[in-house]
PDB file of N, CA and C in Angstrom:
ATOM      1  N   UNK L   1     -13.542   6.443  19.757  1.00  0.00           N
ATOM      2  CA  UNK L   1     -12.693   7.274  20.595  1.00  0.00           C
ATOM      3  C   UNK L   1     -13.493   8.408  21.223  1.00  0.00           C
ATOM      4  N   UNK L   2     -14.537   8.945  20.644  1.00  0.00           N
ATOM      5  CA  UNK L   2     -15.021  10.005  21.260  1.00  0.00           C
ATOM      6  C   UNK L   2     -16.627   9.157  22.260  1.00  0.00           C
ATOM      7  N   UNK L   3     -16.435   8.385  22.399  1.00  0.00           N
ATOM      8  CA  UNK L   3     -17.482   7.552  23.498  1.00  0.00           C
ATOM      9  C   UNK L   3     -16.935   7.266  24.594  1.00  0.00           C
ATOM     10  N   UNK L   4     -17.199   7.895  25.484  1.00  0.00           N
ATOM     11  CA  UNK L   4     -16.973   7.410  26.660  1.00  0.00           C
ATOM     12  C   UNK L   4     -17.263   6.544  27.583  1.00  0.00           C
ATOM     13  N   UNK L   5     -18.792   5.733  27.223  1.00  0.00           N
ATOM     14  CA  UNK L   5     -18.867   4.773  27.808  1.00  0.00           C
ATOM     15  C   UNK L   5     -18.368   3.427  27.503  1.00  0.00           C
ATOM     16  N   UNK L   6     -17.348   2.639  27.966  1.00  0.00           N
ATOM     17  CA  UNK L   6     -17.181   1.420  27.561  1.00  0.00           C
ATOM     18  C   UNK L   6     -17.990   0.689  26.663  1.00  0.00           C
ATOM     19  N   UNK L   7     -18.452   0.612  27.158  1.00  0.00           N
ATOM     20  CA  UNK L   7     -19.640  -0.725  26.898  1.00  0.00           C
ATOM     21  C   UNK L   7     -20.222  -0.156  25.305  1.00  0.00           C
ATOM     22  N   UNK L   8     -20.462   1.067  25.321  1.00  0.00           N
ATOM     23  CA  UNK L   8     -21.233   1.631  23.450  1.00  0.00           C
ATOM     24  C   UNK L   8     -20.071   1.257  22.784  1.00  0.00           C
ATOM     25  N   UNK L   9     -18.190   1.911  23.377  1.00  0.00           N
ATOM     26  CA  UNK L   9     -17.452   1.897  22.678  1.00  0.00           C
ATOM     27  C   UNK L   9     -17.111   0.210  22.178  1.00  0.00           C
ATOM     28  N   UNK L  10     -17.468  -0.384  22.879  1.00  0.00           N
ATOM     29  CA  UNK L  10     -16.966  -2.038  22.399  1.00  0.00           C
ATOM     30  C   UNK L  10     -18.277  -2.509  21.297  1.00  0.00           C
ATOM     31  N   UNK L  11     -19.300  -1.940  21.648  1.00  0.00           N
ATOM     32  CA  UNK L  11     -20.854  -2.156  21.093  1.00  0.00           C
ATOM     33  C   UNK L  11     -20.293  -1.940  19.174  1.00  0.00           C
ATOM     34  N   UNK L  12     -19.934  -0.146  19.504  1.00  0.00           N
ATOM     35  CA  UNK L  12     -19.398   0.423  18.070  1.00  0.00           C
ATOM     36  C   UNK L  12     -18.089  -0.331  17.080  1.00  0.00           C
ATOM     37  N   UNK L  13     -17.149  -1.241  17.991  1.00  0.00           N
ATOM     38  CA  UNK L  13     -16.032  -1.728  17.681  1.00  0.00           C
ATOM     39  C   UNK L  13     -16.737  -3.080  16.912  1.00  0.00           C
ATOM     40  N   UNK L  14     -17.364  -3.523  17.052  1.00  0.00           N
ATOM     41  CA  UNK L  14     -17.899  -4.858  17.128  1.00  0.00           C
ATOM     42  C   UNK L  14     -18.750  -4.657  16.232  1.00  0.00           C
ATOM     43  N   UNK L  15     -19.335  -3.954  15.732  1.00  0.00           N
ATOM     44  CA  UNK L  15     -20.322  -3.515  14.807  1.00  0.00           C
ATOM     45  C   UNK L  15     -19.467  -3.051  13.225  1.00  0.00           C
ATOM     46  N   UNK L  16     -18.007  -2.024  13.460  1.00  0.00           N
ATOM     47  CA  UNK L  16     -17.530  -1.771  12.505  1.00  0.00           C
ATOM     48  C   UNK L  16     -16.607  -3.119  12.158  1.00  0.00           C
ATOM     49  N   UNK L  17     -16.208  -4.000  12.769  1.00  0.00           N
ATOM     50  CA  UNK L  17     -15.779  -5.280  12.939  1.00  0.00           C
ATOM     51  C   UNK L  17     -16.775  -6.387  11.828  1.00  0.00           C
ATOM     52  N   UNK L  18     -17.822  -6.510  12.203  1.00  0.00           N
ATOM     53  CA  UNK L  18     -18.614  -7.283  11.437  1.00  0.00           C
ATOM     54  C   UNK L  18     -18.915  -6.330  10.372  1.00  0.00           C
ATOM     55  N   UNK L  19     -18.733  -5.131  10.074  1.00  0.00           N
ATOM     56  CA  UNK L  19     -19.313  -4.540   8.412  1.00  0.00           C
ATOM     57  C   UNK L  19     -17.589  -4.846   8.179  1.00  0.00           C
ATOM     58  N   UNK L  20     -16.579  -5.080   8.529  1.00  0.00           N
ATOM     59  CA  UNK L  20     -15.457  -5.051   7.480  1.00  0.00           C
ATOM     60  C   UNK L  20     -15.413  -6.133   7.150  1.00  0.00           C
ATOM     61  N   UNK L  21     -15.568  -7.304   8.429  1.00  0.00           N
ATOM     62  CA  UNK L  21     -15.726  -8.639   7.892  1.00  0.00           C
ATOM     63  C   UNK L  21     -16.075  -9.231   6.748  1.00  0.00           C
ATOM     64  N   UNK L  22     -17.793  -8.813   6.795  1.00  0.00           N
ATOM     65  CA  UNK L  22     -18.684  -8.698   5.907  1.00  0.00           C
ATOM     66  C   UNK L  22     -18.242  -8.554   4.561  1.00  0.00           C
ATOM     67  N   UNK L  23     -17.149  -7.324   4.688  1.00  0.00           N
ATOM     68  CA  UNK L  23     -17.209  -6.535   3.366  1.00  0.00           C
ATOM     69  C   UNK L  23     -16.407  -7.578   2.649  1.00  0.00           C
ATOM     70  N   UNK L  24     -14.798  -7.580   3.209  1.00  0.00           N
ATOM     71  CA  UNK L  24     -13.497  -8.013   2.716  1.00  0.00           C
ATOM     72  C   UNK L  24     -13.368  -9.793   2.962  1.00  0.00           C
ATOM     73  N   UNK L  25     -14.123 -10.386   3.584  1.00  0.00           N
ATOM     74  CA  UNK L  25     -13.615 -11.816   3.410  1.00  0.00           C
ATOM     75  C   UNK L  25     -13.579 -12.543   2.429  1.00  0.00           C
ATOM     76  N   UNK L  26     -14.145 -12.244   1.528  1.00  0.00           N
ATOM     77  CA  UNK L  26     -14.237 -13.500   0.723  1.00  0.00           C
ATOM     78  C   UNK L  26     -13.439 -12.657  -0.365  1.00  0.00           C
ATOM     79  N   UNK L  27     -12.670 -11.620  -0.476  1.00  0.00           N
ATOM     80  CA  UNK L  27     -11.641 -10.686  -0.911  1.00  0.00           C
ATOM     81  C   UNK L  27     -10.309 -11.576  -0.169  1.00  0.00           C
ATOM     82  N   UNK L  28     -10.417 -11.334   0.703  1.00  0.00           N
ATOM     83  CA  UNK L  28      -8.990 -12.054   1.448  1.00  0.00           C
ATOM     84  C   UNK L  28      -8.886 -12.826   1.483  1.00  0.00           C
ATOM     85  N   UNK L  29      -9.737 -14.405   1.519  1.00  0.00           N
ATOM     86  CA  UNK L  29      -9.676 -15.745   1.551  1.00  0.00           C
ATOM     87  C   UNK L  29      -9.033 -16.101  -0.100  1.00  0.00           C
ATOM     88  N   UNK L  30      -9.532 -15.372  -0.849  1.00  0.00           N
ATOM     89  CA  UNK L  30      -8.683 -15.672  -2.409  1.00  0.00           C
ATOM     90  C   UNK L  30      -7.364 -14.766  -2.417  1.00  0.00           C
ATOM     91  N   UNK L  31      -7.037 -14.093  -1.292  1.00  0.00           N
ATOM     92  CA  UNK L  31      -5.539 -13.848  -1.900  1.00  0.00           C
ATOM     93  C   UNK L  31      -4.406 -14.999  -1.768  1.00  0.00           C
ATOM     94  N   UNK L  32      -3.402 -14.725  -2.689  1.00  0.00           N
ATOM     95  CA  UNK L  32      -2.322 -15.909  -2.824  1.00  0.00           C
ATOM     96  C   UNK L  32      -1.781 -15.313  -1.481  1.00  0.00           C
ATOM     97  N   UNK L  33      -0.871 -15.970  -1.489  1.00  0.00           N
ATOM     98  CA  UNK L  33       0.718 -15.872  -0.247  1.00  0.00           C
ATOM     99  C   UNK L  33       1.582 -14.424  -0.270  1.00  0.00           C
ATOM    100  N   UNK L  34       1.448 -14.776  -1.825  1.00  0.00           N
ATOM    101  CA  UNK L  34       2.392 -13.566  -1.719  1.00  0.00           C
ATOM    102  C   UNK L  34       1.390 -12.030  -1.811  1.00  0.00           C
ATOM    103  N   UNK L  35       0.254 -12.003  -2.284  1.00  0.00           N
ATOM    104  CA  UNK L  35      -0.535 -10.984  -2.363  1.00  0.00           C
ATOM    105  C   UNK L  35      -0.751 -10.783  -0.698  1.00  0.00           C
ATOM    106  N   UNK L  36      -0.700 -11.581   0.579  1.00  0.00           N
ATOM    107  CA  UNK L  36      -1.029 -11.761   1.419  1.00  0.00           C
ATOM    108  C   UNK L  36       0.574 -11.047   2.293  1.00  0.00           C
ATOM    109  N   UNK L  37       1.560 -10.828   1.553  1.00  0.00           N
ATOM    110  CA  UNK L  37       2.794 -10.600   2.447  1.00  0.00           C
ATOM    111  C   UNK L  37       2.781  -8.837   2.018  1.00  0.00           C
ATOM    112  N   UNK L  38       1.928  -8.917   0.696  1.00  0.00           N
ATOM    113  CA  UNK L  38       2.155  -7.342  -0.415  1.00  0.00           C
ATOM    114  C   UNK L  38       1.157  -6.796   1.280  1.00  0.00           C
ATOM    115  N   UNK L  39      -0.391  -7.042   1.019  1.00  0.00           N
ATOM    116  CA  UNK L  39      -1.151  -6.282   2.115  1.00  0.00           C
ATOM    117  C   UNK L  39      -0.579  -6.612   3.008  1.00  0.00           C
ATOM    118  N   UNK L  40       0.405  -7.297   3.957  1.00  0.00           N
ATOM    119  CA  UNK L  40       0.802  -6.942   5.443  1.00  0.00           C
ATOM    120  C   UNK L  40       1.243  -5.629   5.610  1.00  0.00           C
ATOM    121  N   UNK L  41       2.370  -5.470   4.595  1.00  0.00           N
ATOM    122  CA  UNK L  41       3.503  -4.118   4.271  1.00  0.00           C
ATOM    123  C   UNK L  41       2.822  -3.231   3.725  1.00  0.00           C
ATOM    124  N   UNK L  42       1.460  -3.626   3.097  1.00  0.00           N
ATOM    125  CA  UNK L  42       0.839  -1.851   2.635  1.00  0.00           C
ATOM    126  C   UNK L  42       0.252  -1.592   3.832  1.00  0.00           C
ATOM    127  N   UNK L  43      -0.397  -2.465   4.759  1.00  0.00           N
ATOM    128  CA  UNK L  43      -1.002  -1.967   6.339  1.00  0.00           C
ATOM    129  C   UNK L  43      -0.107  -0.955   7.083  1.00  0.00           C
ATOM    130  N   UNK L  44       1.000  -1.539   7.057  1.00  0.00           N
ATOM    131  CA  UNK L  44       2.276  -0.824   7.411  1.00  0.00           C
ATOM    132  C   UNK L  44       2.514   0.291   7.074  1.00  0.00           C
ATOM    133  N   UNK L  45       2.356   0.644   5.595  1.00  0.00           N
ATOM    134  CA  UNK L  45       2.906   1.994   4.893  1.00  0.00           C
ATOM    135  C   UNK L  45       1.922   2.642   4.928  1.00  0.00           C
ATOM    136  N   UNK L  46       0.337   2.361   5.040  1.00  0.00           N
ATOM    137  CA  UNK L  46      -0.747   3.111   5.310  1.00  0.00           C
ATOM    138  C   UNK L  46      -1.060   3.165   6.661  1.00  0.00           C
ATOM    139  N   UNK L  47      -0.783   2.816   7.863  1.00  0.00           N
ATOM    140  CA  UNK L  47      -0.639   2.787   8.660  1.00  0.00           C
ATOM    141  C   UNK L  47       0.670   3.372   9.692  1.00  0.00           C
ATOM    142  N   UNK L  48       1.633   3.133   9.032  1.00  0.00           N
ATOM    143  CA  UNK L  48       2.507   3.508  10.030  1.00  0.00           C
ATOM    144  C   UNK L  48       2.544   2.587  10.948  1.00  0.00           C
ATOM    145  N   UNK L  49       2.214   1.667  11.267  1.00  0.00           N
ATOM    146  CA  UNK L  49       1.801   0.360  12.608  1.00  0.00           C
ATOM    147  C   UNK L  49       2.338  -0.609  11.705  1.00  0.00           C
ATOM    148  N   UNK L  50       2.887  -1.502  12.349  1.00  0.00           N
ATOM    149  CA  UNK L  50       3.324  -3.116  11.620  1.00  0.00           C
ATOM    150  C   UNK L  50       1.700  -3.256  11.931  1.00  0.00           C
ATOM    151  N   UNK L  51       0.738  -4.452  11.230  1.00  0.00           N
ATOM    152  CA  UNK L  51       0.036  -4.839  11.675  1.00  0.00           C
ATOM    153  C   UNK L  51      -0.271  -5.863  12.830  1.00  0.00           C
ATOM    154  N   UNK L  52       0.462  -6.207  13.232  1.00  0.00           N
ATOM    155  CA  UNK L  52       0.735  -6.764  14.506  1.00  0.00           C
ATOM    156  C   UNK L  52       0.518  -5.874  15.652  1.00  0.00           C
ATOM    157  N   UNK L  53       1.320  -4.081  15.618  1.00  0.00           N
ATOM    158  CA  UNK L  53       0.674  -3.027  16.460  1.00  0.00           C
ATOM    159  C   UNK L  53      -0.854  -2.871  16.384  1.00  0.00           C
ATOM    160  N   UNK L  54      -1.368  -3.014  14.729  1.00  0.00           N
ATOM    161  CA  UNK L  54      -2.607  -2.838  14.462  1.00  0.00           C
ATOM    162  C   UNK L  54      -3.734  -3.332  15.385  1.00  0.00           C
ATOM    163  N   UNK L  55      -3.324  -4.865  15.072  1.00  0.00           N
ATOM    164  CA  UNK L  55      -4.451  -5.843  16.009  1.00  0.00           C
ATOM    165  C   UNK L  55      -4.060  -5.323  17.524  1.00  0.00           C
ATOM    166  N   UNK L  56      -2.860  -5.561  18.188  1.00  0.00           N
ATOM    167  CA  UNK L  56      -3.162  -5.501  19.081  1.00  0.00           C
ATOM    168  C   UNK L  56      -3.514  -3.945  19.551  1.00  0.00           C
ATOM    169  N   UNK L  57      -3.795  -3.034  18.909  1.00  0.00           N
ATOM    170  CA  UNK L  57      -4.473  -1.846  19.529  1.00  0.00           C
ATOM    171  C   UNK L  57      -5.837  -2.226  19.493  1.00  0.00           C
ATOM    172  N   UNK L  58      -6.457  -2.725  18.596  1.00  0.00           N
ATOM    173  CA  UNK L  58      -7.431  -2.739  18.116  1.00  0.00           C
ATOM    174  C   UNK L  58      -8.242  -4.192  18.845  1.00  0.00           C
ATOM    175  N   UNK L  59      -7.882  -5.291  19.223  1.00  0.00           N
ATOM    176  CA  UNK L  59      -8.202  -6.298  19.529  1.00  0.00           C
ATOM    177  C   UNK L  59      -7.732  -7.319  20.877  1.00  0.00           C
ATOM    178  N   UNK L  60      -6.262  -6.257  21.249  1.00  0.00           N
ATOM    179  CA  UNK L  60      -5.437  -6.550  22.732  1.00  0.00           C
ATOM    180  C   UNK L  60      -4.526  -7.100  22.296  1.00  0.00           C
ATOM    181  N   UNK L  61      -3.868  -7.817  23.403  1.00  0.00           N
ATOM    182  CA  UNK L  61      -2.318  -8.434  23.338  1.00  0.00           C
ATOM    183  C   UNK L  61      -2.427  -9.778  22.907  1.00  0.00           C
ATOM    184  N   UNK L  62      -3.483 -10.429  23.410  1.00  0.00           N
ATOM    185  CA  UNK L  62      -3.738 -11.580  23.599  1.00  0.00           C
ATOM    186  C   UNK L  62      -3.811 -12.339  21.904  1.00  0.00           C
ATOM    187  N   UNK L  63      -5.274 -11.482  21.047  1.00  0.00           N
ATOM    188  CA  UNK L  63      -5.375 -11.789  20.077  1.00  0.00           C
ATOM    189  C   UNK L  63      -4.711 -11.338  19.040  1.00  0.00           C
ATOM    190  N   UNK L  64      -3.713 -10.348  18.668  1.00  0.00           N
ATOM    191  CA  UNK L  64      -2.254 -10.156  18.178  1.00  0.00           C
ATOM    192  C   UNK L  64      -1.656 -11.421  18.760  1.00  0.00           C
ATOM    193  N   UNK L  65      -0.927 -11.824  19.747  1.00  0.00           N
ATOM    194  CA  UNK L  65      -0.238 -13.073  19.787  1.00  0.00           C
ATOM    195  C   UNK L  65      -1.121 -14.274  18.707  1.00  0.00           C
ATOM    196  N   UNK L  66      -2.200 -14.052  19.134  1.00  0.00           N
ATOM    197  CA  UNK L  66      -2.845 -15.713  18.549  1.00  0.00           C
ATOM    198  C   UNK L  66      -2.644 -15.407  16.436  1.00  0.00           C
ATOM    199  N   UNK L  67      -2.849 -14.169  16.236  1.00  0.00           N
ATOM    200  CA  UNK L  67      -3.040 -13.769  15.047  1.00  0.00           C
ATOM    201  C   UNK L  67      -1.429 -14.040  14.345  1.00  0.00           C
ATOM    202  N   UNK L  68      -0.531 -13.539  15.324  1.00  0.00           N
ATOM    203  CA  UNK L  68       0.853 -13.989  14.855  1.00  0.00           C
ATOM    204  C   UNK L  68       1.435 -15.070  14.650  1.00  0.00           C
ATOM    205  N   UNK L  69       1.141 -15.877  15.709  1.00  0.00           N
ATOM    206  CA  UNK L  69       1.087 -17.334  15.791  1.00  0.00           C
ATOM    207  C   UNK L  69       0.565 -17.873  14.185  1.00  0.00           C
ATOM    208  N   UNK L  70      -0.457 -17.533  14.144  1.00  0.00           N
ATOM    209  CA  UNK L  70      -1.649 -18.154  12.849  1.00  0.00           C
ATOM    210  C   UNK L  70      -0.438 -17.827  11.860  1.00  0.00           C
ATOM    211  N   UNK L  71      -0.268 -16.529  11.739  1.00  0.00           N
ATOM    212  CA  UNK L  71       0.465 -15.777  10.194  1.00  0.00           C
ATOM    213  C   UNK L  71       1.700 -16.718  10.458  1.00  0.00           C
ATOM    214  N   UNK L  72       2.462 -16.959  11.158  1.00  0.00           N
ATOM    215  CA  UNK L  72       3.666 -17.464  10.986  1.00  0.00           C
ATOM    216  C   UNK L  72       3.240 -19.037  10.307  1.00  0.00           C
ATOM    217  N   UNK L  73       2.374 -19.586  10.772  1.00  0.00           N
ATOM    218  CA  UNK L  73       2.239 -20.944  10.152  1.00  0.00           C
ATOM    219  C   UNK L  73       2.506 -20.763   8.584  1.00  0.00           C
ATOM    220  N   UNK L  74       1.309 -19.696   8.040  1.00  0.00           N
ATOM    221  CA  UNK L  74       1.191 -19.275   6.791  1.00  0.00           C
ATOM    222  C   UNK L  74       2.781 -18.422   6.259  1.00  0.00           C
ATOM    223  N   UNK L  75       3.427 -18.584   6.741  1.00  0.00           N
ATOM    224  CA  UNK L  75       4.896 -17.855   5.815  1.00  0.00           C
ATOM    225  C   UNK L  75       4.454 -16.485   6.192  1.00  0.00           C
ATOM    226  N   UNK L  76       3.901 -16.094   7.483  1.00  0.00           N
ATOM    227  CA  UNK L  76       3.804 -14.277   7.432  1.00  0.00           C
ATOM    228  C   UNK L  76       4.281 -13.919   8.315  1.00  0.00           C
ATOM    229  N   UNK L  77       4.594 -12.855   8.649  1.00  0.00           N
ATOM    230  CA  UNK L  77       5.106 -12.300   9.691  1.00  0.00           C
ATOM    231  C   UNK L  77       4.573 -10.716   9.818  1.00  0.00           C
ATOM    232  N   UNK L  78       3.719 -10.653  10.881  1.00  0.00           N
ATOM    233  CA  UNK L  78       2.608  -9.153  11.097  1.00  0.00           C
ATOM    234  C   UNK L  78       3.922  -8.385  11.816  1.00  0.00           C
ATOM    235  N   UNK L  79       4.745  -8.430  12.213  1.00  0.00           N
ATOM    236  CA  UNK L  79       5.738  -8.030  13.144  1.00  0.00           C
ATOM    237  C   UNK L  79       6.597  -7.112  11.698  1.00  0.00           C
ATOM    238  N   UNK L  80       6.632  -7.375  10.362  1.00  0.00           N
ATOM    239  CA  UNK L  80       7.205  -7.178   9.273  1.00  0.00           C
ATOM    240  C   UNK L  80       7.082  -5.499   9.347  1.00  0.00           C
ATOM    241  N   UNK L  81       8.113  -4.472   9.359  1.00  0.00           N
ATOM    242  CA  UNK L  81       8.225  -2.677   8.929  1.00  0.00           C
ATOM    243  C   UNK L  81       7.986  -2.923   7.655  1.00  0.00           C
ATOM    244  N   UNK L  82       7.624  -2.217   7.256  1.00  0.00           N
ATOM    245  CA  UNK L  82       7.261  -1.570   6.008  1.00  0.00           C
ATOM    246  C   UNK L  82       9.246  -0.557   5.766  1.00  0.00           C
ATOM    247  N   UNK L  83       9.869  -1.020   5.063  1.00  0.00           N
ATOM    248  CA  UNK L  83      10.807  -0.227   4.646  1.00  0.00           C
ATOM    249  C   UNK L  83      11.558  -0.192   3.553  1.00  0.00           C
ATOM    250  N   UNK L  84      10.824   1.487   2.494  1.00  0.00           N
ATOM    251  CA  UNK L  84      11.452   0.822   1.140  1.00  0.00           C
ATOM    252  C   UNK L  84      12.847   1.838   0.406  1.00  0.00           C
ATOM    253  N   UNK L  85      13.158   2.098   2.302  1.00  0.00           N
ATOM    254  CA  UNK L  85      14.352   2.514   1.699  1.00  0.00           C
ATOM    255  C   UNK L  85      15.675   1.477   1.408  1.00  0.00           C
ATOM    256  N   UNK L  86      15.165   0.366   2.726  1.00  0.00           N
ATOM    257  CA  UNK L  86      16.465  -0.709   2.733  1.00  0.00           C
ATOM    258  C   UNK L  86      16.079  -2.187   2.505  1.00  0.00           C
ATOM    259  N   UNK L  87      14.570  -2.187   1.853  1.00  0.00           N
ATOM    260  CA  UNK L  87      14.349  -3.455   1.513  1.00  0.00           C
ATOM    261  C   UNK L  87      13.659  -3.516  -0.098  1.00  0.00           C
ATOM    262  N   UNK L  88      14.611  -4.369  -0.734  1.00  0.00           N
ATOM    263  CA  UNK L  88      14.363  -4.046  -2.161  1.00  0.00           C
ATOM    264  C   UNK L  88      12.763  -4.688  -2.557  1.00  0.00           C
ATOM    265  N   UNK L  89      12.561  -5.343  -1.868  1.00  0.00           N
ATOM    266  CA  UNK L  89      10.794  -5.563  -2.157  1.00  0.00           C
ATOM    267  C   UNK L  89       9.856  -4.405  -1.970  1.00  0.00           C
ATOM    268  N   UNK L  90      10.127  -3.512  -0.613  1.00  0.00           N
ATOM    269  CA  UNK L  90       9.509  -2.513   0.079  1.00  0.00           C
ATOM    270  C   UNK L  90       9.527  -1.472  -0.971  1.00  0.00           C
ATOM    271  N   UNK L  91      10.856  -1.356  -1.408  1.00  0.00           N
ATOM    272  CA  UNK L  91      11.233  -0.283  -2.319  1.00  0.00           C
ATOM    273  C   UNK L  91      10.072  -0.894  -3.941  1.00  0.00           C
ATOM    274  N   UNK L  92      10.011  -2.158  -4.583  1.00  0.00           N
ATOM    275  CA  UNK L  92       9.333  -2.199  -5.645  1.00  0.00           C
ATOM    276  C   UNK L  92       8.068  -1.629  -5.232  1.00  0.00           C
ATOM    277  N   UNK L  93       7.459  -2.380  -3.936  1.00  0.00           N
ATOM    278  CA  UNK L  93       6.370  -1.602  -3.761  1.00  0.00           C
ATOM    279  C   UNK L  93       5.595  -0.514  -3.523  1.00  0.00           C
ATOM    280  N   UNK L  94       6.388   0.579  -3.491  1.00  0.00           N
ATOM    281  CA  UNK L  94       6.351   2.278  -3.251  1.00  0.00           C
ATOM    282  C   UNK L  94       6.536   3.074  -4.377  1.00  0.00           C
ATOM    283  N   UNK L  95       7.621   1.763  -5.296  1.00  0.00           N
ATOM    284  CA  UNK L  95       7.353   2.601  -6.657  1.00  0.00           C
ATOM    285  C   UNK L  95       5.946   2.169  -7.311  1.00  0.00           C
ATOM    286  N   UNK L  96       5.283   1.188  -7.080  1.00  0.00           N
ATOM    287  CA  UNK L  96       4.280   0.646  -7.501  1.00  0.00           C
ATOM    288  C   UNK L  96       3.068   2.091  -7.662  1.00  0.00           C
ATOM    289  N   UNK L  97       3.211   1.924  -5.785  1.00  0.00           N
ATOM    290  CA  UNK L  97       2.073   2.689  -4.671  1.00  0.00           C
ATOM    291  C   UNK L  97       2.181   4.283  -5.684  1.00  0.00           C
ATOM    292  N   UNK L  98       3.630   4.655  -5.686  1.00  0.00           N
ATOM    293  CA  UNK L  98       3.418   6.077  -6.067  1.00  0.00           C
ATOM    294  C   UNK L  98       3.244   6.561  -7.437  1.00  0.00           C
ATOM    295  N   UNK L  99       3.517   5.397  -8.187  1.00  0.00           N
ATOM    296  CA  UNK L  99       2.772   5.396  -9.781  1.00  0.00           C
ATOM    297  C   UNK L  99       1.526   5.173  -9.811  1.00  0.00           C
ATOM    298  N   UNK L 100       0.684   5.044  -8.728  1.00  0.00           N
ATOM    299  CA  UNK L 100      -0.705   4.340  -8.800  1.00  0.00           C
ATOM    300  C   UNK L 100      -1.275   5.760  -8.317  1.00  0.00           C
ATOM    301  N   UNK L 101      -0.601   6.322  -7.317  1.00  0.00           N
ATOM    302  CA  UNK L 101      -0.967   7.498  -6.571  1.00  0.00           C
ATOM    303  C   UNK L 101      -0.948   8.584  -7.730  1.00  0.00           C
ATOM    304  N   UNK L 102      -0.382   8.833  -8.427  1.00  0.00           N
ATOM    305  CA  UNK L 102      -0.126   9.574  -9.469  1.00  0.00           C
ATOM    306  C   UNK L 102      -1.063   9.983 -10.882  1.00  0.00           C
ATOM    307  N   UNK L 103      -1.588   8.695 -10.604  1.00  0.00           N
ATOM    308  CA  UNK L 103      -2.583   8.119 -11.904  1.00  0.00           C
ATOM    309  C   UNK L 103      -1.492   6.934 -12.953  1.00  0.00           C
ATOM    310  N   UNK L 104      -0.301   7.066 -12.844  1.00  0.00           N
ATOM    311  CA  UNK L 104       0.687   6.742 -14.070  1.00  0.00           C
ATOM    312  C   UNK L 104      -0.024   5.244 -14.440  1.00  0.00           C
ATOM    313  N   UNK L 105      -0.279   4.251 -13.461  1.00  0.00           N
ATOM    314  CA  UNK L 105      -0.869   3.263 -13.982  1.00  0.00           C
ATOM    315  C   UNK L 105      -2.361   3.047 -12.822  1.00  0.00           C
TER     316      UNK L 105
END
């Protein structure tokens, strides 16, 4: 954000892109389904963005569509709020988040 030239800023995107890659794939390729629906909704609650806003800020319109497309095959939905006031899953998971935040477990 603070580069103004295009071209460094896509250079820098593409660079922090391949160190996360790097870092987390073979982390994410072993999550189950449902560990895979838990991180959509924590993107969400740490984010504030469905991850679907995520990608496409981050990657355009184009590849958010293709990414949604993909997740829906897989039982996901990136389009998913994070809300654990009116969704009793959302809600287990915040009590989880804020016992963890706490130290309690």
């Amino acid at each position: 954000a603070n580069v103004a030239d295009k071209s460094e800023q896509k250079r820098l995107m593409k660079q922090a892109e391949d160190e996360i890659t790097n870092q987390y794939t073979e982390e994410l390729k072993n999550l189950t389904i449902s560990q895979g629906l838990i991180l959509v909704r924590l993107i969400d609650r740490e984010t504030g963005n469905t991850s679907y806003k995520v990608v496409q800020e981050l990657r355009g319109k184009v590849r958010a569509f293709f990414y949604q497309g993909f997740a829906r095959l897989w039982g996901y939905n990136l389009k998913t709020e994070y809300d654990p006031h009116n969704n009793p899953e959302d809600d287990e998971i915040e009590t989880i988040m804020v016992l963890l935040e706490r130290g309690a477990i």
